Amino acid sequence: MSSLNRSACALLAIVLAACLQAIPDRAAAHFSYSDPRVVHIIETEAGEVAILVRMPAPLALLPGDWQGAADTRMPPFGARVGDEIVLDPQTLRDEEAAFHQLLSEGLTVWSDGSPQNTTIGRTKLWHDADRPTFGTAKSASKTLDREAPQTPLPYFDTTLDVEFLIADGSLTSPLRITSDLGQNFQAMEQFGTIVKLHWDGGTETRAMIGVLDAEFEGVVAPLQRLVLIAWIGAEHIYLGFDHFAMILLIAIAAISWRQALLWASAFTIGHVVTLAAGLYGYAPQASWFIPSVELLIVLSIVAAGLAIVLKLPHVMNWPALFVVGLIHGYGFAAAASVALFAGEVDATALVAFALGLELCQLAVYLAILPIIILLDRMVTSNGLRWRMPVALVLAGAASVSVLQQLMQVTGFSVA
């Protein structure tokens, strides 16, 4: 290994060590953010507005000062069976008033600017690995009608489905739903929420990261709905570090505009293929698949960054980036299938979502490439160009993301 490569590796180790020291020691929620919270807003046959919510049970039940794996308290409604903490459905039935009060305090609904009174309807508990589908309003309602297991479930591997009812609500009035659940949990920084409002004219969707705050203005025209869907597609580029980092690495690894566009096209074709495949159900349904895809995505960023730092040009080529695009596409499909298309793929909406992705990606390239040309003309230092430090930073940031996921899974924390 050359002295330059040895120096780069040493510098990478220093960056990673510094990044690890920067990881905040905050309360870590005991739940995965791989699967987002899903909310459906519908009008029932009785004329009530029903809000059907799926979320990790710990998100609804844990106190705001919960310290994750380091917390030694018994969680609310929990019980210990051997070495495991469980959540017993019978306990929740016996303490129904306190359980319903806790749920009601976790969600606030506003209509025409006024807070609405909510009551708790149906509730169901499922093991995370055995829960029925909840992607559409129809499947969510059927799930709440199904017979759920009555045996104790692992507290931190349990999904809660709950129905909130508003007697005097209306879907045509401006509506806002807020929740401060999990606002102090570190996991909320990457935990997604999908809110879908259903009416006869279609479905309007809101997607967000962090605490819940979704607002709907009223009936949405078909064209406006497609624009909103395209915007959601674009958000997956500029709100997601992983895809944005890969776009930047492709741009700085290329030695010409033509090569950058070739690599970008291979990456784009790859993720469009698996985006469509995933949305139409051609993807493994096992619980391990999406977390594995997320891990592969950040590892691909680490690999691309190191390829630039260590000057390994054979690693960055269009076949490799096509494969990386396939991996990223399944990540997009996982988000989109819950956000927009689960159980009801609409080809027009799919095209709008993909178009939003690609237009945002093109806009990023159009903004980045002129800057790269300018830096190439202005910045040099003994042959070590500015590209290597940038790639090193991106690889280090992605490495921290990998470590954070592993620490969350293992319960390990850095003091």
CSV table of C-alpha atoms in Angstrom, one decimal:
chain,number,residue,atom,x,y,z
A,1,MET,CA,0.0,0.0,0.0
A,2,SER,CA,1.4,3.4,-0.9
A,3,SER,CA,2.2,6.0,1.7
A,4,LEU,CA,-0.7,8.1,0.4
A,5,ASN,CA,-3.1,5.2,0.9
A,6,ARG,CA,-1.7,4.5,4.3
A,7,SER,CA,-2.2,8.2,5.2
A,8,ALA,CA,-5.8,8.1,3.9
A,9,CYS,CA,-6.6,5.1,6.0
A,10,ALA,CA,-5.1,6.7,9.1
A,11,LEU,CA,-7.1,9.9,8.4
A,12,LEU,CA,-10.3,7.8,8.0
A,13,ALA,CA,-9.7,6.1,11.4
A,14,ILE,CA,-9.3,9.6,13.0
A,15,VAL,CA,-12.5,10.8,11.3
A,16,LEU,CA,-14.5,7.8,12.5
A,17,ALA,CA,-13.2,8.1,16.0
A,18,ALA,CA,-14.2,11.8,16.1
A,19,CYS,CA,-17.6,10.9,14.7
A,20,LEU,CA,-18.1,8.3,17.4
A,21,GLN,CA,-17.3,10.8,20.1
A,22,ALA,CA,-19.9,13.1,18.5
A,23,ILE,CA,-22.8,10.6,18.8
A,24,PRO,CA,-25.2,12.1,21.3
A,25,ASP,CA,-26.0,10.1,24.5
A,26,ARG,CA,-29.7,10.6,24.5
A,27,ALA,CA,-32.7,8.4,25.2
A,28,ALA,CA,-33.0,5.7,22.6
A,29,ALA,CA,-36.5,4.4,22.0
A,30,HIS,CA,-36.8,0.7,22.1
A,31,PHE,CA,-38.3,0.3,18.7
A,32,SER,CA,-37.2,0.1,15.1
A,33,TYR,CA,-37.6,2.9,12.6
A,34,SER,CA,-37.4,0.6,9.6
A,35,ASP,CA,-41.2,0.5,9.4
A,36,PRO,CA,-42.9,3.8,9.7
A,37,ARG,CA,-46.0,4.7,11.8
A,38,VAL,CA,-49.0,4.5,9.5
A,39,VAL,CA,-52.1,6.6,9.9
A,40,HIS,CA,-55.4,6.4,7.9
A,41,ILE,CA,-58.1,9.0,8.2
A,42,ILE,CA,-61.5,7.8,7.0
A,43,GLU,CA,-65.2,8.6,7.4
A,44,THR,CA,-67.3,5.7,8.9
A,45,GLU,CA,-70.7,4.6,7.8
A,46,ALA,CA,-72.0,6.1,11.1
A,47,GLY,CA,-70.7,9.6,10.0
A,48,GLU,CA,-67.8,9.6,12.4
A,49,VAL,CA,-64.2,10.4,11.4
A,50,ALA,CA,-62.0,7.5,12.3
A,51,ILE,CA,-58.2,7.7,12.6
A,52,LEU,CA,-56.6,4.3,12.3
A,53,VAL,CA,-53.0,4.2,13.6
A,54,ARG,CA,-50.3,1.6,13.5
A,55,MET,CA,-47.2,2.2,15.6
A,56,PRO,CA,-44.7,0.4,17.8
A,57,ALA,CA,-46.4,-0.3,21.1
A,58,PRO,CA,-43.4,1.2,23.1
A,59,LEU,CA,-43.9,4.5,21.2
A,60,ALA,CA,-47.4,4.8,22.6
A,61,LEU,CA,-46.7,3.5,26.1
A,62,LEU,CA,-43.2,4.5,27.2
A,63,PRO,CA,-42.7,7.7,29.2
A,64,GLY,CA,-41.0,10.6,27.5
A,65,ASP,CA,-37.9,10.2,29.7
A,66,TRP,CA,-37.3,6.6,28.8
A,67,GLN,CA,-33.6,5.9,28.5
A,68,GLY,CA,-33.7,3.0,26.0
A,69,ALA,CA,-31.8,-0.2,26.8
A,70,ALA,CA,-30.1,1.5,29.7
A,71,ASP,CA,-33.4,2.1,31.6
A,72,THR,CA,-33.9,-0.4,34.4
A,73,ARG,CA,-37.6,0.6,35.2
A,74,MET,CA,-40.5,-1.7,34.4
A,75,PRO,CA,-42.2,0.0,31.4
A,76,PRO,CA,-45.9,0.8,31.8
A,77,PHE,CA,-48.3,-2.2,31.6
A,78,GLY,CA,-45.2,-4.5,31.4
A,79,ALA,CA,-44.5,-7.7,33.3
A,80,ARG,CA,-41.4,-9.8,33.6
A,81,VAL,CA,-41.5,-13.4,32.4
A,82,GLY,CA,-38.1,-15.0,33.1
A,83,ASP,CA,-35.5,-12.6,31.6
A,84,GLU,CA,-38.0,-11.1,29.2
A,85,ILE,CA,-40.3,-8.1,29.6
A,86,VAL,CA,-43.7,-8.8,28.0
A,87,LEU,CA,-46.9,-6.8,27.3
A,88,ASP,CA,-50.0,-8.8,28.2
A,89,PRO,CA,-53.3,-7.9,26.4
A,90,GLN,CA,-55.2,-9.0,29.5
A,91,THR,CA,-53.4,-6.4,31.6
A,92,LEU,CA,-54.5,-3.7,29.1
A,93,ARG,CA,-58.1,-4.9,29.3
A,94,ASP,CA,-57.9,-4.9,33.1
A,95,GLU,CA,-56.5,-1.3,33.1
A,96,GLU,CA,-58.5,-0.2,30.1
A,97,ALA,CA,-59.3,3.3,31.4
A,98,ALA,CA,-55.7,4.1,32.1
A,99,PHE,CA,-54.6,2.6,28.8
A,100,HIS,CA,-57.2,4.6,26.8
A,101,GLN,CA,-56.3,7.8,28.6
A,102,LEU,CA,-52.7,7.3,27.7
A,103,LEU,CA,-53.6,6.8,24.1
A,104,SER,CA,-55.9,9.8,24.0
A,105,GLU,CA,-53.2,12.0,25.4
A,106,GLY,CA,-50.8,10.9,22.7
A,107,LEU,CA,-52.8,12.3,19.7
A,108,THR,CA,-54.4,15.7,19.2
A,109,VAL,CA,-56.8,16.4,16.3
A,110,TRP,CA,-57.8,19.9,15.1
A,111,SER,CA,-60.6,20.7,12.8
A,112,ASP,CA,-61.0,24.3,11.5
A,113,GLY,CA,-58.4,25.3,14.1
A,114,SER,CA,-60.3,23.9,17.0
A,115,PRO,CA,-59.2,20.8,19.1
A,116,GLN,CA,-61.5,17.8,18.8
A,117,ASN,CA,-62.5,15.3,21.4
A,118,THR,CA,-61.5,11.8,20.5
A,119,THR,CA,-62.6,8.4,21.9
A,120,ILE,CA,-60.8,5.1,21.6
A,121,GLY,CA,-62.4,2.4,19.5
A,122,ARG,CA,-60.8,-0.8,18.6
A,123,THR,CA,-57.3,-1.7,19.6
A,124,LYS,CA,-55.1,-4.7,18.7
A,125,LEU,CA,-51.6,-6.0,19.7
A,126,TRP,CA,-49.5,-8.0,17.3
A,127,HIS,CA,-46.0,-9.4,17.4
A,128,ASP,CA,-43.9,-7.4,14.9
A,129,ALA,CA,-43.2,-10.5,12.8
A,130,ASP,CA,-46.9,-11.6,12.6
A,131,ARG,CA,-48.9,-8.4,12.1
A,132,PRO,CA,-51.4,-8.3,9.3
A,133,THR,CA,-51.1,-5.7,6.5
A,134,PHE,CA,-52.1,-2.2,7.3
A,135,GLY,CA,-51.1,-0.4,4.1
A,136,THR,CA,-54.6,0.6,2.9
A,137,ALA,CA,-57.7,1.9,4.7
A,138,LYS,CA,-59.5,-1.3,3.8
A,139,SER,CA,-56.8,-3.6,5.1
A,140,ALA,CA,-56.3,-1.5,8.3
A,141,SER,CA,-60.0,-1.7,9.1
A,142,LYS,CA,-60.0,-5.4,8.5
A,143,THR,CA,-57.0,-5.8,10.7
A,144,LEU,CA,-58.7,-4.0,13.6
A,145,ASP,CA,-61.7,-6.5,13.2
A,146,ARG,CA,-59.4,-9.6,13.3
A,147,GLU,CA,-58.8,-11.7,16.4
A,148,ALA,CA,-55.4,-10.8,17.8
A,149,PRO,CA,-53.2,-13.0,20.0
A,150,GLN,CA,-54.2,-13.0,23.6
A,151,THR,CA,-50.9,-14.3,24.9
A,152,PRO,CA,-48.2,-12.1,26.3
A,153,LEU,CA,-45.9,-10.5,23.6
A,154,PRO,CA,-42.3,-9.3,23.8
A,155,TYR,CA,-42.7,-5.7,25.0
A,156,PHE,CA,-40.3,-4.2,22.5
A,157,ASP,CA,-41.3,-6.3,19.5
A,158,THR,CA,-45.0,-5.5,19.7
A,159,THR,CA,-47.1,-3.4,17.2
A,160,LEU,CA,-50.2,-1.5,18.4
A,161,ASP,CA,-53.1,-0.8,16.1
A,162,VAL,CA,-55.6,1.7,17.5
A,163,GLU,CA,-58.8,3.4,16.3
A,164,PHE,CA,-59.5,7.0,17.3
A,165,LEU,CA,-63.0,8.3,16.7
A,166,ILE,CA,-64.3,11.9,16.3
A,167,ALA,CA,-68.1,12.1,16.5
A,168,ASP,CA,-68.5,15.5,14.9
A,169,GLY,CA,-65.5,15.5,12.5
A,170,SER,CA,-65.5,16.2,8.8
A,171,LEU,CA,-63.0,15.3,6.1
A,172,THR,CA,-63.9,18.3,4.0
A,173,SER,CA,-62.8,20.8,6.7
A,174,PRO,CA,-59.1,21.7,7.3
A,175,LEU,CA,-57.7,19.0,9.5
A,176,ARG,CA,-54.5,18.8,11.5
A,177,ILE,CA,-53.2,15.8,13.5
A,178,THR,CA,-50.3,16.3,16.0
A,179,SER,CA,-48.5,14.1,18.5
A,180,ASP,CA,-45.6,14.6,20.8
A,181,LEU,CA,-45.0,10.9,21.3
A,182,GLY,CA,-41.3,10.0,21.2
A,183,GLN,CA,-40.2,13.6,20.9
A,184,ASN,CA,-37.3,12.9,23.4
A,185,PHE,CA,-36.3,9.6,21.8
A,186,GLN,CA,-33.2,9.5,19.7
A,187,ALA,CA,-34.9,7.0,17.3
A,188,MET,CA,-37.4,9.6,16.3
A,189,GLU,CA,-34.8,11.4,14.3
A,190,GLN,CA,-35.1,8.7,11.7
A,191,PHE,CA,-38.6,7.4,12.4
A,192,GLY,CA,-41.1,8.0,9.7
A,193,THR,CA,-44.8,8.6,9.7
A,194,ILE,CA,-47.2,8.2,6.8
A,195,VAL,CA,-50.6,9.9,7.1
A,196,LYS,CA,-53.3,9.1,4.4
A,197,LEU,CA,-56.6,10.9,4.3
A,198,HIS,CA,-59.2,8.9,2.2
A,199,TRP,CA,-62.3,10.3,0.6
A,200,ASP,CA,-64.4,9.5,-2.5
A,201,GLY,CA,-62.2,11.7,-4.7
A,202,GLY,CA,-59.0,9.8,-3.8
A,203,THR,CA,-56.3,9.8,-1.2
A,204,GLU,CA,-54.1,12.6,0.0
A,205,THR,CA,-50.8,11.7,1.7
A,206,ARG,CA,-48.4,13.3,4.1
A,207,ALA,CA,-45.0,11.9,4.9
A,208,MET,CA,-42.6,13.1,7.6
A,209,ILE,CA,-39.6,12.2,9.8
A,210,GLY,CA,-39.8,12.7,13.5
A,211,VAL,CA,-42.9,13.7,15.6
A,212,LEU,CA,-46.3,13.6,14.0
A,213,ASP,CA,-47.6,16.9,12.6
A,214,ALA,CA,-49.8,16.5,9.5
A,215,GLU,CA,-52.2,19.1,8.0
A,216,PHE,CA,-54.8,18.7,5.3
A,217,GLU,CA,-56.5,21.7,3.6
A,218,GLY,CA,-59.5,20.0,1.9
A,219,VAL,CA,-60.4,18.2,-1.3
A,220,VAL,CA,-57.4,17.9,-3.6
A,221,ALA,CA,-57.9,18.0,-7.4
A,222,PRO,CA,-56.4,15.0,-9.4
A,223,LEU,CA,-53.6,17.1,-11.0
A,224,GLN,CA,-52.7,18.6,-7.6
A,225,ARG,CA,-52.6,15.1,-6.1
A,226,LEU,CA,-50.1,14.0,-8.7
A,227,VAL,CA,-47.9,17.1,-8.0
A,228,LEU,CA,-48.0,16.2,-4.3
A,229,ILE,CA,-46.9,12.6,-5.1
A,230,ALA,CA,-44.1,13.8,-7.3
A,231,TRP,CA,-43.0,16.1,-4.5
A,232,ILE,CA,-43.0,13.2,-2.0
A,233,GLY,CA,-40.7,11.4,-4.5
A,234,ALA,CA,-38.4,14.4,-4.6
A,235,GLU,CA,-38.3,14.5,-0.8
A,236,HIS,CA,-36.7,11.1,-0.7
A,237,ILE,CA,-33.7,12.6,-2.4
A,238,TYR,CA,-33.2,15.8,-0.5
A,239,LEU,CA,-34.3,14.6,2.9
A,240,GLY,CA,-32.4,11.3,2.7
A,241,PHE,CA,-28.6,11.5,3.4
A,242,ASP,CA,-28.0,8.1,1.8
A,243,HIS,CA,-29.2,8.8,-1.7
A,244,PHE,CA,-27.9,12.4,-1.8
A,245,ALA,CA,-24.4,11.2,-0.6
A,246,MET,CA,-24.3,8.6,-3.4
A,247,ILE,CA,-25.2,11.2,-6.0
A,248,LEU,CA,-22.4,13.4,-4.7
A,249,LEU,CA,-19.9,10.6,-4.7
A,250,ILE,CA,-20.8,9.7,-8.3
A,251,ALA,CA,-20.3,13.3,-9.3
A,252,ILE,CA,-16.9,13.7,-7.7
A,253,ALA,CA,-15.6,10.3,-8.8
A,254,ALA,CA,-16.2,10.9,-12.4
A,255,ILE,CA,-13.5,12.5,-14.5
A,256,SER,CA,-15.8,14.1,-17.1
A,257,TRP,CA,-19.4,15.2,-17.6
A,258,ARG,CA,-19.9,12.3,-19.9
A,259,GLN,CA,-18.7,9.7,-17.4
A,260,ALA,CA,-20.8,11.3,-14.6
A,261,LEU,CA,-23.9,11.1,-16.7
A,262,LEU,CA,-23.2,7.5,-17.7
A,263,TRP,CA,-22.8,6.5,-14.1
A,264,ALA,CA,-25.8,8.5,-13.0
A,265,SER,CA,-27.9,6.8,-15.7
A,266,ALA,CA,-26.8,3.3,-14.6
A,267,PHE,CA,-27.6,4.2,-11.0
A,268,THR,CA,-31.0,5.7,-12.0
A,269,ILE,CA,-32.0,2.7,-14.2
A,270,GLY,CA,-31.1,0.4,-11.4
A,271,HIS,CA,-33.2,2.0,-8.7
A,272,VAL,CA,-36.2,2.6,-11.1
A,273,VAL,CA,-36.2,-1.2,-11.9
A,274,THR,CA,-36.3,-2.3,-8.2
A,275,LEU,CA,-38.7,0.6,-7.3
A,276,ALA,CA,-41.2,-0.7,-9.7
A,277,ALA,CA,-40.5,-4.4,-8.8
A,278,GLY,CA,-40.9,-3.7,-5.1
A,279,LEU,CA,-44.1,-1.8,-5.5
A,280,TYR,CA,-45.6,-4.6,-7.6
A,281,GLY,CA,-44.7,-7.2,-4.9
A,282,TYR,CA,-41.5,-8.6,-6.5
A,283,ALA,CA,-39.4,-8.4,-3.3
A,284,PRO,CA,-38.9,-10.6,-0.3
A,285,GLN,CA,-41.6,-10.0,2.4
A,286,ALA,CA,-39.5,-11.3,5.3
A,287,SER,CA,-38.9,-8.9,8.2
A,288,TRP,CA,-35.2,-9.0,7.7
A,289,PHE,CA,-35.3,-7.7,4.1
A,290,ILE,CA,-35.8,-3.9,4.5
A,291,PRO,CA,-33.3,-3.6,7.4
A,292,SER,CA,-30.8,-5.5,5.3
A,293,VAL,CA,-31.4,-3.2,2.4
A,294,GLU,CA,-30.9,-0.1,4.6
A,295,LEU,CA,-27.6,-1.5,5.8
A,296,LEU,CA,-26.4,-2.3,2.3
A,297,ILE,CA,-27.3,1.2,1.2
A,298,VAL,CA,-25.1,2.9,3.8
A,299,LEU,CA,-22.3,0.3,3.2
A,300,SER,CA,-22.4,1.1,-0.5
A,301,ILE,CA,-21.7,4.8,0.4
A,302,VAL,CA,-18.8,3.7,2.6
A,303,ALA,CA,-17.4,1.6,-0.3
A,304,ALA,CA,-17.8,4.3,-2.9
A,305,GLY,CA,-16.1,6.9,-0.6
A,306,LEU,CA,-13.2,4.6,0.2
A,307,ALA,CA,-12.8,3.8,-3.6
A,308,ILE,CA,-12.3,7.5,-4.2
A,309,VAL,CA,-10.0,8.0,-1.2
A,310,LEU,CA,-7.8,4.9,-2.0
A,311,LYS,CA,-7.9,5.7,-5.7
A,312,LEU,CA,-9.5,2.4,-6.8
A,313,PRO,CA,-11.0,3.4,-10.2
A,314,HIS,CA,-12.0,-0.2,-11.1
A,315,VAL,CA,-14.5,-0.1,-8.2
A,316,MET,CA,-16.5,2.8,-9.5
A,317,ASN,CA,-18.0,1.8,-12.9
A,318,TRP,CA,-21.4,1.7,-14.5
A,319,PRO,CA,-22.1,-2.1,-13.8
A,320,ALA,CA,-21.3,-1.6,-10.1
A,321,LEU,CA,-23.4,1.5,-9.9
A,322,PHE,CA,-26.3,-0.3,-11.6
A,323,VAL,CA,-26.2,-2.9,-8.9
A,324,VAL,CA,-26.0,-0.2,-6.2
A,325,GLY,CA,-29.0,1.5,-7.9
A,326,LEU,CA,-30.9,-1.8,-7.6
A,327,ILE,CA,-30.3,-1.8,-3.8
A,328,HIS,CA,-31.3,1.8,-3.4
A,329,GLY,CA,-34.5,1.2,-5.5
A,330,TYR,CA,-35.7,-1.4,-2.9
A,331,GLY,CA,-35.2,1.3,-0.2
A,332,PHE,CA,-37.4,3.7,-2.2
A,333,ALA,CA,-40.0,0.9,-2.8
A,334,ALA,CA,-40.2,0.2,0.9
A,335,ALA,CA,-41.1,3.9,1.7
A,336,ALA,CA,-43.3,4.3,-1.3
A,337,SER,CA,-45.3,1.1,-0.8
A,338,VAL,CA,-46.3,2.3,2.7
A,339,ALA,CA,-46.7,5.9,1.7
A,340,LEU,CA,-48.7,5.7,-1.4
A,341,PHE,CA,-49.1,2.3,-3.0
A,342,ALA,CA,-49.5,-0.5,-0.5
A,343,GLY,CA,-52.1,-2.9,-1.8
A,344,GLU,CA,-53.3,-0.4,-4.4
A,345,VAL,CA,-50.6,0.4,-7.0
A,346,ASP,CA,-51.7,3.2,-9.3
A,347,ALA,CA,-49.6,3.4,-12.4
A,348,THR,CA,-50.2,7.1,-12.8
A,349,ALA,CA,-49.1,7.8,-9.3
A,350,LEU,CA,-46.1,5.5,-9.6
A,351,VAL,CA,-45.0,7.5,-12.7
A,352,ALA,CA,-45.4,10.8,-10.8
A,353,PHE,CA,-43.5,9.4,-7.8
A,354,ALA,CA,-40.6,8.2,-10.0
A,355,LEU,CA,-40.6,11.4,-12.0
A,356,GLY,CA,-40.3,13.4,-8.8
A,357,LEU,CA,-37.3,11.2,-7.8
A,358,GLU,CA,-35.5,11.7,-11.2
A,359,LEU,CA,-36.2,15.4,-11.6
A,360,CYS,CA,-34.8,16.1,-8.1
A,361,GLN,CA,-31.8,13.9,-8.8
A,362,LEU,CA,-31.2,15.8,-12.1
A,363,ALA,CA,-31.5,19.1,-10.3
A,364,VAL,CA,-28.8,18.0,-7.8
A,365,TYR,CA,-26.5,17.0,-10.6
A,366,LEU,CA,-27.1,20.3,-12.4
A,367,ALA,CA,-26.2,22.1,-9.2
A,368,ILE,CA,-23.2,20.0,-8.3
A,369,LEU,CA,-21.3,19.5,-11.6
A,370,PRO,CA,-20.5,23.3,-12.2
A,371,ILE,CA,-19.2,23.5,-8.7
A,372,ILE,CA,-17.0,20.5,-9.2
A,373,ILE,CA,-15.5,22.1,-12.4
A,374,LEU,CA,-14.9,25.3,-10.5
A,375,LEU,CA,-13.2,23.6,-7.6
A,376,ASP,CA,-11.0,21.5,-10.0
A,377,ARG,CA,-9.7,24.7,-11.5
A,378,MET,CA,-9.2,26.5,-8.2
A,379,VAL,CA,-8.2,23.9,-5.6
A,380,THR,CA,-5.0,21.8,-5.7
A,381,SER,CA,-2.5,20.9,-3.1
A,382,ASN,CA,0.6,18.7,-3.9
A,383,GLY,CA,-1.5,16.5,-6.1
A,384,LEU,CA,-4.1,15.8,-3.4
A,385,ARG,CA,-7.3,17.1,-4.8
A,386,TRP,CA,-10.3,18.3,-2.8
A,387,ARG,CA,-12.3,15.3,-3.9
A,388,MET,CA,-10.6,12.9,-1.4
A,389,PRO,CA,-11.4,14.8,1.8
A,390,VAL,CA,-15.0,15.2,0.7
A,391,ALA,CA,-15.3,11.5,-0.1
A,392,LEU,CA,-13.7,10.7,3.3
A,393,VAL,CA,-16.2,12.8,5.1
A,394,LEU,CA,-19.1,11.1,3.4
A,395,ALA,CA,-17.7,7.6,4.0
A,396,GLY,CA,-17.2,8.5,7.7
A,397,ALA,CA,-20.7,9.9,8.0
A,398,ALA,CA,-22.1,6.7,6.5
A,399,SER,CA,-20.0,4.6,8.8
A,400,VAL,CA,-21.5,6.4,11.7
A,401,SER,CA,-24.9,5.5,10.4
A,402,VAL,CA,-24.0,1.9,10.2
A,403,LEU,CA,-22.7,1.9,13.7
A,404,GLN,CA,-25.8,3.7,15.0
A,405,GLN,CA,-28.0,1.0,13.5
A,406,LEU,CA,-25.9,-1.8,15.0
A,407,MET,CA,-25.9,-0.1,18.4
A,408,GLN,CA,-29.6,0.3,18.3
A,409,VAL,CA,-30.0,-3.4,17.5
A,410,THR,CA,-27.6,-4.5,20.2
A,411,GLY,CA,-28.7,-2.0,22.8
A,412,PHE,CA,-25.1,-0.7,23.0
A,413,SER,CA,-24.6,3.0,23.8
A,414,VAL,CA,-21.5,5.3,23.7
A,415,ALA,CA,-21.1,7.4,26.8
